[in-house]
PDB file of C-alpha atoms and ligand atoms in Angstrom:
ATOM      1  CA  MET A   1      10.910   5.064  21.172  1.00 73.00           C
ATOM      2  CA  THR A   2       9.281   7.280  18.521  1.00 86.00           C
ATOM      3  CA  ALA A   3       5.895   6.394  17.044  1.00 96.00           C
ATOM      4  CA  MET A   4       6.069   4.018  14.066  1.00 97.00           C
ATOM      5  CA  LEU A   5       3.958   5.957  11.566  1.00 98.00           C
ATOM      6  CA  THR A   6       4.755   9.590  12.292  1.00 98.00           C
ATOM      7  CA  GLY A   7       4.357  11.664   9.136  1.00 97.00           C
ATOM      8  CA  LYS A   8       2.584   8.883   7.229  1.00 98.00           C
ATOM      9  CA  VAL A   9      -0.827   8.934   5.577  1.00 98.00           C
ATOM     10  CA  ALA A  10      -2.633   5.614   5.851  1.00 98.00           C
ATOM     11  CA  LEU A  11      -5.827   4.213   4.315  1.00 99.00           C
ATOM     12  CA  VAL A  12      -7.902   1.538   6.065  1.00 99.00           C
ATOM     13  CA  THR A  13     -10.888  -0.039   4.280  1.00 99.00           C
ATOM     14  CA  GLY A  14     -13.621  -1.749   6.258  1.00 98.00           C
ATOM     15  CA  ALA A  15     -12.774   0.705   9.029  1.00 98.00           C
ATOM     16  CA  GLY A  16     -16.341   0.927  10.325  1.00 98.00           C
ATOM     17  CA  SER A  17     -16.022  -2.230  12.399  1.00 98.00           C
ATOM     18  CA  GLY A  18     -13.837  -4.956  13.892  1.00 98.00           C
ATOM     19  CA  ILE A  19     -10.259  -5.304  12.679  1.00 98.00           C
ATOM     20  CA  GLY A  20     -10.406  -2.202  10.443  1.00 98.00           C
ATOM     21  CA  ARG A  21     -11.532   0.067  13.276  1.00 98.00           C
ATOM     22  CA  ALA A  22      -8.849  -1.350  15.580  1.00 98.00           C
ATOM     23  CA  THR A  23      -6.175  -0.850  12.916  1.00 99.00           C
ATOM     24  CA  ALA A  24      -7.212   2.755  12.311  1.00 98.00           C
ATOM     25  CA  LYS A  25      -6.915   3.416  16.057  1.00 98.00           C
ATOM     26  CA  VAL A  26      -3.485   1.780  16.358  1.00 98.00           C
ATOM     27  CA  MET A  27      -2.210   3.627  13.278  1.00 98.00           C
ATOM     28  CA  ALA A  28      -3.471   6.902  14.760  1.00 98.00           C
ATOM     29  CA  ARG A  29      -1.711   6.108  18.046  1.00 98.00           C
ATOM     30  CA  GLU A  30       1.448   5.563  16.012  1.00 98.00           C
ATOM     31  CA  GLY A  31       1.206   9.044  14.502  1.00 98.00           C
ATOM     32  CA  ALA A  32      -0.474   8.461  11.119  1.00 98.00           C
ATOM     33  CA  ARG A  33      -3.050  10.698   9.494  1.00 98.00           C
ATOM     34  CA  LEU A  34      -5.959   8.514   8.411  1.00 98.00           C
ATOM     35  CA  ALA A  35      -8.199   7.978   5.420  1.00 98.00           C
ATOM     36  CA  ILE A  36     -10.867   5.500   6.466  1.00 99.00           C
ATOM     37  CA  SER A  37     -13.628   3.953   4.387  1.00 98.00           C
ATOM     38  CA  ASP A  38     -16.571   1.578   4.645  1.00 98.00           C
ATOM     39  CA  VAL A  39     -20.035   0.997   3.165  1.00 98.00           C
ATOM     40  CA  ASN A  40     -21.453   1.185   6.675  1.00 98.00           C
ATOM     41  CA  VAL A  41     -21.899   4.946   7.138  1.00 98.00           C
ATOM     42  CA  GLU A  42     -22.813   4.743  10.823  1.00 98.00           C
ATOM     43  CA  GLY A  43     -19.887   2.474  11.723  1.00 98.00           C
ATOM     44  CA  LEU A  44     -17.518   4.646   9.726  1.00 98.00           C
ATOM     45  CA  GLU A  45     -18.688   7.776  11.520  1.00 98.00           C
ATOM     46  CA  ARG A  46     -18.173   6.099  14.912  1.00 98.00           C
ATOM     47  CA  THR A  47     -14.581   5.279  13.992  1.00 98.00           C
ATOM     48  CA  ALA A  48     -13.999   8.787  12.623  1.00 98.00           C
ATOM     49  CA  SER A  49     -15.375  10.378  15.802  1.00 98.00           C
ATOM     50  CA  ALA A  50     -13.146   8.224  18.011  1.00 98.00           C
ATOM     51  CA  LEU A  51     -10.078   9.145  15.961  1.00 98.00           C
ATOM     52  CA  ARG A  52     -10.899  12.864  15.905  1.00 98.00           C
ATOM     53  CA  ALA A  53     -11.510  12.814  19.654  1.00 98.00           C
ATOM     54  CA  GLY A  54      -7.924  11.588  19.985  1.00 97.00           C
ATOM     55  CA  GLY A  55      -6.662  14.498  17.869  1.00 98.00           C
ATOM     56  CA  THR A  56      -6.027  12.575  14.622  1.00 98.00           C
ATOM     57  CA  GLU A  57      -6.633  14.140  11.214  1.00 98.00           C
ATOM     58  CA  VAL A  58      -9.221  11.925   9.474  1.00 98.00           C
ATOM     59  CA  LEU A  59     -10.837  11.738   6.051  1.00 98.00           C
ATOM     60  CA  ALA A  60     -13.857   9.399   6.139  1.00 98.00           C
ATOM     61  CA  VAL A  61     -15.080   8.211   2.739  1.00 98.00           C
ATOM     62  CA  THR A  62     -18.181   6.101   2.236  1.00 98.00           C
ATOM     63  CA  CYS A  63     -17.095   3.658  -0.461  1.00 98.00           C
ATOM     64  CA  ASP A  64     -18.167   0.245  -1.705  1.00 98.00           C
ATOM     65  CA  VAL A  65     -14.854  -1.411  -2.600  1.00 98.00           C
ATOM     66  CA  THR A  66     -16.549  -3.519  -5.295  1.00 98.00           C
ATOM     67  CA  ASP A  67     -17.445  -0.381  -7.277  1.00 98.00           C
ATOM     68  CA  GLU A  68     -14.606   0.621  -9.613  1.00 98.00           C
ATOM     69  CA  GLN A  69     -15.787   4.233  -9.986  1.00 98.00           C
ATOM     70  CA  ALA A  70     -16.343   4.649  -6.261  1.00 98.00           C
ATOM     71  CA  VAL A  71     -12.854   3.315  -5.500  1.00 98.00           C
ATOM     72  CA  ALA A  72     -11.284   5.695  -8.048  1.00 98.00           C
ATOM     73  CA  GLY A  73     -13.285   8.545  -6.476  1.00 98.00           C
ATOM     74  CA  MET A  74     -12.065   7.606  -3.016  1.00 98.00           C
ATOM     75  CA  PHE A  75      -8.440   7.873  -4.125  1.00 98.00           C
ATOM     76  CA  GLU A  76      -9.137  11.254  -5.716  1.00 98.00           C
ATOM     77  CA  GLN A  77     -10.448  12.435  -2.363  1.00 98.00           C
ATOM     78  CA  ILE A  78      -7.432  11.034  -0.503  1.00 98.00           C
ATOM     79  CA  MET A  79      -4.992  12.706  -2.880  1.00 98.00           C
ATOM     80  CA  GLY A  80      -7.002  15.940  -2.742  1.00 98.00           C
ATOM     81  CA  ARG A  81      -6.827  16.025   1.045  1.00 98.00           C
ATOM     82  CA  PHE A  82      -3.381  14.613   1.795  1.00 98.00           C
ATOM     83  CA  GLY A  83      -1.519  14.672  -1.563  1.00 97.00           C
ATOM     84  CA  ARG A  84       0.182  11.377  -0.733  1.00 97.00           C
ATOM     85  CA  LEU A  85      -0.534   7.854   0.488  1.00 98.00           C
ATOM     86  CA  HIS A  86       2.202   5.952   2.332  1.00 98.00           C
ATOM     87  CA  CYS A  87       0.327   2.951   3.797  1.00 98.00           C
ATOM     88  CA  ALA A  88      -2.821   1.013   3.019  1.00 99.00           C
ATOM     89  CA  HIS A  89      -4.741  -1.727   4.768  1.00 99.00           C
ATOM     90  CA  ASN A  90      -7.104  -3.470   2.344  1.00 99.00           C
ATOM     91  CA  ASN A  91      -9.324  -5.040   4.938  1.00 98.00           C
ATOM     92  CA  ALA A  92     -13.011  -4.794   3.923  1.00 98.00           C
ATOM     93  CA  GLY A  93     -14.439  -8.284   3.712  1.00 98.00           C
ATOM     94  CA  VAL A  94     -17.531 -10.449   4.035  1.00 98.00           C
ATOM     95  CA  GLU A  95     -17.883 -14.000   5.285  1.00 96.00           C
ATOM     96  CA  GLY A  96     -20.775 -15.033   3.014  1.00 95.00           C
ATOM     97  CA  THR A  97     -23.218 -17.714   4.061  1.00 93.00           C
ATOM     98  CA  TYR A  98     -22.226 -20.662   6.214  1.00 92.00           C
ATOM     99  CA  ALA A  99     -22.908 -23.807   4.147  1.00 94.00           C
ATOM    100  CA  ARG A 100     -21.210 -26.746   2.445  1.00 97.00           C
ATOM    101  CA  LEU A 101     -20.270 -26.329  -1.201  1.00 98.00           C
ATOM    102  CA  ALA A 102     -23.308 -28.162  -2.626  1.00 98.00           C
ATOM    103  CA  ASP A 103     -25.530 -25.750  -0.677  1.00 97.00           C
ATOM    104  CA  THR A 104     -23.567 -22.630  -1.646  1.00 97.00           C
ATOM    105  CA  THR A 105     -25.324 -20.385  -4.151  1.00 97.00           C
ATOM    106  CA  VAL A 106     -23.718 -18.614  -7.086  1.00 98.00           C
ATOM    107  CA  GLU A 107     -24.926 -15.341  -5.542  1.00 98.00           C
ATOM    108  CA  ASN A 108     -22.914 -16.116  -2.411  1.00 97.00           C
ATOM    109  CA  LEU A 109     -19.837 -16.971  -4.469  1.00 98.00           C
ATOM    110  CA  ASP A 110     -20.204 -13.729  -6.463  1.00 98.00           C
ATOM    111  CA  LEU A 111     -20.685 -11.571  -3.354  1.00 98.00           C
ATOM    112  CA  THR A 112     -17.746 -13.100  -1.493  1.00 98.00           C
ATOM    113  CA  TYR A 113     -15.409 -12.825  -4.481  1.00 98.00           C
ATOM    114  CA  SER A 114     -16.635  -9.355  -5.268  1.00 98.00           C
ATOM    115  CA  VAL A 115     -15.682  -7.907  -1.859  1.00 98.00           C
ATOM    116  CA  ASN A 116     -12.777 -10.132  -0.776  1.00 98.00           C
ATOM    117  CA  LEU A 117     -10.992 -10.363  -4.134  1.00 98.00           C
ATOM    118  CA  LYS A 118     -12.230  -7.699  -6.566  1.00 98.00           C
ATOM    119  CA  GLY A 119     -12.346  -5.127  -3.768  1.00 98.00           C
ATOM    120  CA  VAL A 120      -8.732  -5.832  -2.823  1.00 98.00           C
ATOM    121  CA  PHE A 121      -7.731  -5.818  -6.504  1.00 98.00           C
ATOM    122  CA  LEU A 122      -9.370  -2.432  -7.190  1.00 98.00           C
ATOM    123  CA  CYS A 123      -7.801  -0.805  -4.121  1.00 98.00           C
ATOM    124  CA  LEU A 124      -4.388  -2.349  -4.819  1.00 98.00           C
ATOM    125  CA  ARG A 125      -4.412  -1.012  -8.376  1.00 98.00           C
ATOM    126  CA  GLU A 126      -5.041   2.556  -7.209  1.00 98.00           C
ATOM    127  CA  GLU A 127      -2.587   2.302  -4.318  1.00 98.00           C
ATOM    128  CA  LEU A 128       0.207   0.991  -6.545  1.00 98.00           C
ATOM    129  CA  LYS A 129      -0.400   3.737  -9.097  1.00 98.00           C
ATOM    130  CA  HIS A 130      -0.220   6.512  -6.504  1.00 98.00           C
ATOM    131  CA  MET A 131       2.658   4.980  -4.530  1.00 98.00           C
ATOM    132  CA  LEU A 132       4.697   4.520  -7.727  1.00 98.00           C
ATOM    133  CA  GLU A 133       4.208   8.198  -8.548  1.00 96.00           C
ATOM    134  CA  SER A 134       5.292   9.321  -5.092  1.00 94.00           C
ATOM    135  CA  GLY A 135       8.248   7.102  -4.267  1.00 94.00           C
ATOM    136  CA  GLY A 136       6.868   3.960  -2.627  1.00 98.00           C
ATOM    137  CA  GLY A 137       4.783   2.690   0.233  1.00 98.00           C
ATOM    138  CA  ALA A 138       3.564  -0.321   2.172  1.00 99.00           C
ATOM    139  CA  ILE A 139       0.344  -2.280   1.724  1.00 99.00           C
ATOM    140  CA  VAL A 140      -1.219  -4.940   3.941  1.00 99.00           C
ATOM    141  CA  ASN A 141      -4.162  -7.060   2.777  1.00 99.00           C
ATOM    142  CA  THR A 142      -6.367  -8.891   5.255  1.00 99.00           C
ATOM    143  CA  ALA A 143      -6.338 -12.524   4.176  1.00 98.00           C
ATOM    144  CA  SER A 144      -7.058 -15.223   6.796  1.00 98.00           C
ATOM    145  CA  ILE A 145      -5.898 -18.616   7.937  1.00 98.00           C
ATOM    146  CA  ALA A 146      -8.692 -19.543   5.505  1.00 98.00           C
ATOM    147  CA  GLY A 147      -6.218 -18.296   2.891  1.00 98.00           C
ATOM    148  CA  ILE A 148      -3.725 -21.049   3.711  1.00 97.00           C
ATOM    149  CA  GLU A 149      -5.916 -24.000   4.656  1.00 97.00           C
ATOM    150  CA  GLY A 150      -9.495 -25.177   4.160  1.00 97.00           C
ATOM    151  CA  ALA A 151     -12.396 -24.383   6.489  1.00 95.00           C
ATOM    152  CA  ARG A 152     -15.586 -26.445   6.352  1.00 94.00           C
ATOM    153  CA  ASN A 153     -18.785 -24.610   5.398  1.00 94.00           C
ATOM    154  CA  LEU A 154     -17.037 -21.532   4.041  1.00 95.00           C
ATOM    155  CA  PRO A 155     -15.964 -22.660   0.535  1.00 98.00           C
ATOM    156  CA  ALA A 156     -16.381 -19.318  -1.245  1.00 98.00           C
ATOM    157  CA  TYR A 157     -14.724 -17.444   1.618  1.00 98.00           C
ATOM    158  CA  VAL A 158     -11.778 -19.861   1.702  1.00 98.00           C
ATOM    159  CA  ALA A 159     -11.298 -19.601  -2.059  1.00 98.00           C
ATOM    160  CA  SER A 160     -11.455 -15.789  -1.926  1.00 98.00           C
ATOM    161  CA  LYS A 161      -8.836 -15.631   0.846  1.00 98.00           C
ATOM    162  CA  HIS A 162      -6.493 -18.033  -0.996  1.00 98.00           C
ATOM    163  CA  ALA A 163      -6.868 -15.674  -3.958  1.00 98.00           C
ATOM    164  CA  CYS A 164      -6.122 -12.667  -1.741  1.00 98.00           C
ATOM    165  CA  LEU A 165      -2.884 -14.263  -0.586  1.00 98.00           C
ATOM    166  CA  GLY A 166      -1.927 -15.096  -4.177  1.00 98.00           C
ATOM    167  CA  LEU A 167      -2.549 -11.487  -5.178  1.00 98.00           C
ATOM    168  CA  THR A 168      -0.432 -10.317  -2.233  1.00 98.00           C
ATOM    169  CA  ARG A 169       2.560 -12.472  -3.206  1.00 98.00           C
ATOM    170  CA  THR A 170       2.346 -11.572  -6.877  1.00 98.00           C
ATOM    171  CA  THR A 171       2.125  -7.820  -6.321  1.00 98.00           C
ATOM    172  CA  ALA A 172       4.960  -8.082  -3.786  1.00 98.00           C
ATOM    173  CA  LEU A 173       7.152  -9.640  -6.486  1.00 98.00           C
ATOM    174  CA  GLU A 174       6.121  -7.139  -9.129  1.00 98.00           C
ATOM    175  CA  TYR A 175       6.814  -4.030  -7.013  1.00 98.00           C
ATOM    176  CA  ALA A 176       9.603  -5.083  -4.618  1.00 98.00           C
ATOM    177  CA  SER A 177      12.276  -3.318  -6.677  1.00 98.00           C
ATOM    178  CA  ARG A 178      10.170  -0.158  -6.925  1.00 98.00           C
ATOM    179  CA  GLY A 179       9.869   0.676  -3.242  1.00 98.00           C
ATOM    180  CA  ILE A 180       6.478  -0.854  -2.507  1.00 98.00           C
ATOM    181  CA  ARG A 181       6.096  -3.669   0.011  1.00 99.00           C
ATOM    182  CA  VAL A 182       2.949  -5.811  -0.071  1.00 99.00           C
ATOM    183  CA  ASN A 183       2.116  -8.191   2.768  1.00 99.00           C
ATOM    184  CA  ALA A 184      -0.925  -9.867   4.268  1.00 99.00           C
ATOM    185  CA  VAL A 185      -2.154 -10.746   7.718  1.00 99.00           C
ATOM    186  CA  CYS A 186      -3.794 -14.140   8.176  1.00 99.00           C
ATOM    187  CA  PRO A 187      -5.929 -13.921  11.317  1.00 98.00           C
ATOM    188  CA  GLY A 188      -7.427 -16.926  13.058  1.00 98.00           C
ATOM    189  CA  PRO A 189     -10.831 -16.504  14.725  1.00 97.00           C
ATOM    190  CA  ILE A 190     -11.128 -12.925  16.007  1.00 98.00           C
ATOM    191  CA  LYS A 191     -13.893 -11.422  18.144  1.00 97.00           C
ATOM    192  CA  THR A 192     -15.641  -9.077  15.696  1.00 97.00           C
ATOM    193  CA  PRO A 193     -19.182  -8.652  14.325  1.00 95.00           C
ATOM    194  CA  MET A 194     -18.176 -10.984  11.455  1.00 94.00           C
ATOM    195  CA  MET A 195     -17.373 -13.739  13.941  1.00 93.00           C
ATOM    196  CA  ASP A 196     -20.661 -12.991  15.758  1.00 92.00           C
ATOM    197  CA  ASN A 197     -22.498 -13.614  12.461  1.00 90.00           C
ATOM    198  CA  ILE A 198     -20.714 -16.925  11.866  1.00 89.00           C
ATOM    199  CA  VAL A 199     -21.415 -18.103  15.414  1.00 89.00           C
ATOM    200  CA  ALA A 200     -25.066 -16.972  15.181  1.00 89.00           C
ATOM    201  CA  SER A 201     -25.570 -18.989  11.983  1.00 86.00           C
ATOM    202  CA  LYS A 202     -24.227 -22.156  13.646  1.00 85.00           C
ATOM    203  CA  PRO A 203     -25.247 -22.258  17.331  1.00 86.00           C
ATOM    204  CA  GLY A 204     -22.801 -24.301  19.387  1.00 90.00           C
ATOM    205  CA  LEU A 205     -19.844 -23.471  17.136  1.00 89.00           C
ATOM    206  CA  GLU A 206     -18.026 -21.094  19.491  1.00 90.00           C
ATOM    207  CA  GLY A 207     -17.040 -23.699  22.093  1.00 93.00           C
ATOM    208  CA  PRO A 208     -15.377 -26.156  19.672  1.00 92.00           C
ATOM    209  CA  MET A 209     -13.800 -23.271  17.790  1.00 93.00           C
ATOM    210  CA  THR A 210     -12.214 -21.930  20.971  1.00 96.00           C
ATOM    211  CA  GLN A 211     -11.034 -25.442  21.865  1.00 95.00           C
ATOM    212  CA  ALA A 212      -9.369 -25.720  18.435  1.00 94.00           C
ATOM    213  CA  VAL A 213      -7.132 -22.745  19.301  1.00 97.00           C
ATOM    214  CA  PRO A 214      -4.059 -23.834  21.288  1.00 98.00           C
ATOM    215  CA  MET A 215      -4.325 -20.600  23.338  1.00 98.00           C
ATOM    216  CA  ARG A 216      -7.960 -21.560  24.107  1.00 97.00           C
ATOM    217  CA  ARG A 217      -9.376 -18.145  23.288  1.00 97.00           C
ATOM    218  CA  LEU A 218     -10.462 -16.096  20.284  1.00 97.00           C
ATOM    219  CA  GLY A 219      -8.236 -13.212  19.260  1.00 98.00           C
ATOM    220  CA  GLU A 220      -8.921  -9.519  19.788  1.00 98.00           C
ATOM    221  CA  PRO A 221      -9.046  -7.133  16.791  1.00 98.00           C
ATOM    222  CA  GLU A 222      -6.215  -5.119  18.374  1.00 98.00           C
ATOM    223  CA  GLU A 223      -3.934  -8.166  18.150  1.00 98.00           C
ATOM    224  CA  ILE A 224      -4.252  -8.006  14.360  1.00 99.00           C
ATOM    225  CA  ALA A 225      -4.062  -4.211  14.262  1.00 99.00           C
ATOM    226  CA  GLU A 226      -0.651  -4.152  15.967  1.00 98.00           C
ATOM    227  CA  ALA A 227       0.784  -6.431  13.274  1.00 98.00           C
ATOM    228  CA  VAL A 228      -0.723  -4.399  10.451  1.00 99.00           C
ATOM    229  CA  ALA A 229       0.730  -1.164  11.817  1.00 98.00           C
ATOM    230  CA  TRP A 230       4.159  -2.786  12.144  1.00 98.00           C
ATOM    231  CA  LEU A 231       4.036  -4.245   8.613  1.00 99.00           C
ATOM    232  CA  CYS A 232       3.096  -0.782   7.298  1.00 98.00           C
ATOM    233  CA  SER A 233       5.957   0.887   9.152  1.00 98.00           C
ATOM    234  CA  ASP A 234       9.594   1.304   8.147  1.00 98.00           C
ATOM    235  CA  ARG A 235      10.501  -1.135  10.930  1.00 98.00           C
ATOM    236  CA  ALA A 236       9.344  -3.898   8.563  1.00 98.00           C
ATOM    237  CA  SER A 237      11.528  -2.520   5.756  1.00 98.00           C
ATOM    238  CA  TYR A 238      12.803  -5.951   4.547  1.00 98.00           C
ATOM    239  CA  VAL A 239       9.444  -7.734   4.772  1.00 99.00           C
ATOM    240  CA  THR A 240       7.426  -8.258   1.606  1.00 99.00           C
ATOM    241  CA  GLY A 241       5.290 -11.032   0.120  1.00 98.00           C
ATOM    242  CA  HIS A 242       4.645 -12.365   3.618  1.00 98.00           C
ATOM    243  CA  GLY A 243       1.357 -13.786   4.924  1.00 98.00           C
ATOM    244  CA  MET A 244       1.679 -13.225   8.669  1.00 98.00           C
ATOM    245  CA  VAL A 245      -0.314 -15.799  10.618  1.00 98.00           C
ATOM    246  CA  ILE A 246      -1.855 -14.476  13.863  1.00 98.00           C
ATOM    247  CA  ASP A 247      -4.005 -17.299  15.173  1.00 98.00           C
ATOM    248  CA  GLY A 248      -3.148 -18.320  18.743  1.00 98.00           C
ATOM    249  CA  GLY A 249      -1.247 -21.306  17.311  1.00 98.00           C
ATOM    250  CA  MET A 250      -4.204 -22.748  15.402  1.00 97.00           C
ATOM    251  CA  THR A 251      -2.254 -23.622  12.245  1.00 97.00           C
ATOM    252  CA  ALA A 252       0.985 -24.613  14.029  1.00 97.00           C
ATOM    253  CA  GLY A 253       0.079 -28.298  13.915  1.00 93.00           C
ATOM    254  CA  SER A 254      -2.150 -30.792  15.686  1.00 84.00           C
TER     255      SER A 254
HETATM  256  P1  NAI B   1     -16.463  -6.922  10.365  1.00 79.73           P
HETATM  257  O1  NAI B   1     -17.692  -7.461   9.723  1.00 79.73           O
HETATM  258  O2  NAI B   1     -16.489  -6.479  11.761  1.00 79.73           O
HETATM  259  O3  NAI B   1     -15.853  -5.754   9.461  1.00 79.73           O
HETATM  260  C1  NAI B   1     -15.835  -5.799   8.060  1.00 79.73           C
HETATM  261  C2  NAI B   1     -16.116  -4.411   7.541  1.00 79.73           C
HETATM  262  O4  NAI B   1     -16.050  -4.458   6.089  1.00 79.73           O
HETATM  263  C3  NAI B   1     -17.537  -3.922   7.903  1.00 79.73           C
HETATM  264  O5  NAI B   1     -17.475  -2.653   8.509  1.00 79.73           O
HETATM  265  C4  NAI B   1     -18.250  -3.886   6.571  1.00 79.73           C
HETATM  266  O6  NAI B   1     -19.237  -2.860   6.482  1.00 79.73           O
HETATM  267  C5  NAI B   1     -17.094  -3.650   5.602  1.00 79.73           C
HETATM  268  N1  NAI B   1     -17.472  -4.027   4.233  1.00 79.73           N
HETATM  269  C6  NAI B   1     -18.120  -5.133   3.838  1.00 79.73           C
HETATM  270  N2  NAI B   1     -18.335  -5.092   2.521  1.00 79.73           N
HETATM  271  C7  NAI B   1     -17.815  -3.919   2.067  1.00 79.73           C
HETATM  272  C8  NAI B   1     -17.731  -3.302   0.797  1.00 79.73           C
HETATM  273  N3  NAI B   1     -18.271  -3.859  -0.304  1.00 79.73           N
HETATM  274  N4  NAI B   1     -17.100  -2.106   0.697  1.00 79.73           N
HETATM  275  C9  NAI B   1     -16.573  -1.519   1.803  1.00 79.73           C
HETATM  276  N5  NAI B   1     -16.644  -2.044   3.032  1.00 79.73           N
HETATM  277  C10 NAI B   1     -17.262  -3.244   3.158  1.00 79.73           C
HETATM  278  O7  NAI B   1     -15.395  -8.094  10.185  1.00 79.73           O
HETATM  279  P2  NAI B   1     -13.877  -8.242  10.631  1.00 79.73           P
HETATM  280  O8  NAI B   1     -13.784  -9.511  11.337  1.00 79.73           O
HETATM  281  O9  NAI B   1     -13.346  -7.003  11.237  1.00 79.73           O
HETATM  282  O10 NAI B   1     -13.240  -8.463   9.182  1.00 79.73           O
HETATM  283  C11 NAI B   1     -12.215  -7.653   8.638  1.00 79.73           C
HETATM  284  C12 NAI B   1     -11.407  -8.517   7.702  1.00 79.73           C
HETATM  285  O11 NAI B   1     -10.779  -9.559   8.464  1.00 79.73           O
HETATM  286  C13 NAI B   1     -12.211  -9.226   6.620  1.00 79.73           C
HETATM  287  O12 NAI B   1     -11.505  -9.189   5.401  1.00 79.73           O
HETATM  288  C14 NAI B   1     -12.316 -10.634   7.136  1.00 79.73           C
HETATM  289  O13 NAI B   1     -12.506 -11.568   6.100  1.00 79.73           O
HETATM  290  C15 NAI B   1     -10.979 -10.797   7.826  1.00 79.73           C
HETATM  291  N6  NAI B   1     -10.875 -11.871   8.796  1.00 79.73           N
HETATM  292  C16 NAI B   1     -11.673 -11.891   9.919  1.00 79.73           C
HETATM  293  C17 NAI B   1     -11.548 -12.925  10.827  1.00 79.73           C
HETATM  294  C18 NAI B   1     -12.399 -13.009  12.047  1.00 79.73           C
HETATM  295  O14 NAI B   1     -12.361 -14.064  12.710  1.00 79.73           O
HETATM  296  N7  NAI B   1     -13.137 -11.994  12.428  1.00 79.73           N
HETATM  297  C19 NAI B   1     -10.569 -14.004  10.618  1.00 79.73           C
HETATM  298  C20 NAI B   1      -9.765 -13.862   9.447  1.00 79.73           C
HETATM  299  C21 NAI B   1      -9.932 -12.822   8.567  1.00 79.73           C
END
């Protein structure tokens, strides 16, 4: 079987760690040329080195997705290098602080919304513009199961991921007839530095969290990456507006 993304140019944000790094690697394996970005310069460089070592053409752009000018500049660089963008994974995100709503600060709400919602919005706007000009494309946003149900002690995060899913469905509707598919992945708990931070802020959380997953384990970043690559590929040609849950059965019922 031929690789899924041969000939495609793909962007992954938040590619310096966790799910973003895994997605960049799977997309490279599937034949894509990669634009990768992150605010974490060191993490981004590690991902870029791994991709280049595997023979993939990579453009690494340090970019804060909450900064409108920086995002516009990133797309200028992508177009300058590749001339085209076929696929995008809007994945950069933050978990914010772990606290109940009454103990959640406005600063935490602003930060979480700024990265998880405004960041996705700014990237989507550029992606849609460029994909419209060049005949279409496929976009996958990283939402969460926190985008479809509540999660105690993460009120700002949950609200931002519900918003991300709403943005996904709306843009899918708006651009479905113009050759652009927009989907989301909704991961359950995945073993990444973000999950390490959550577990570190609430010692004793990991055991009950693992028990809450019917498969009795946390997910691996690669298990999300495989779905993102598929959703970005032409094999998912009739899929749009979908929030794909990948959670070891966690939201299937009690
Ligand atoms: P991670 O912390 O390993 O990676 C997130 C990356 O986003 C980091 O490299 C970070 O530097 C980057 N980032 C943060 N703010 C940024 C900004 N303003 N501009 C550009 N890059 C920025 O976390 P993980 O787990 O890989 O998270 C990736 C996505 O998956 C996030 O959107 C997260 O909310 C989502 N997610 C994660 C789950 C988990 O259990 N790990 C579960 C469900 C969703």
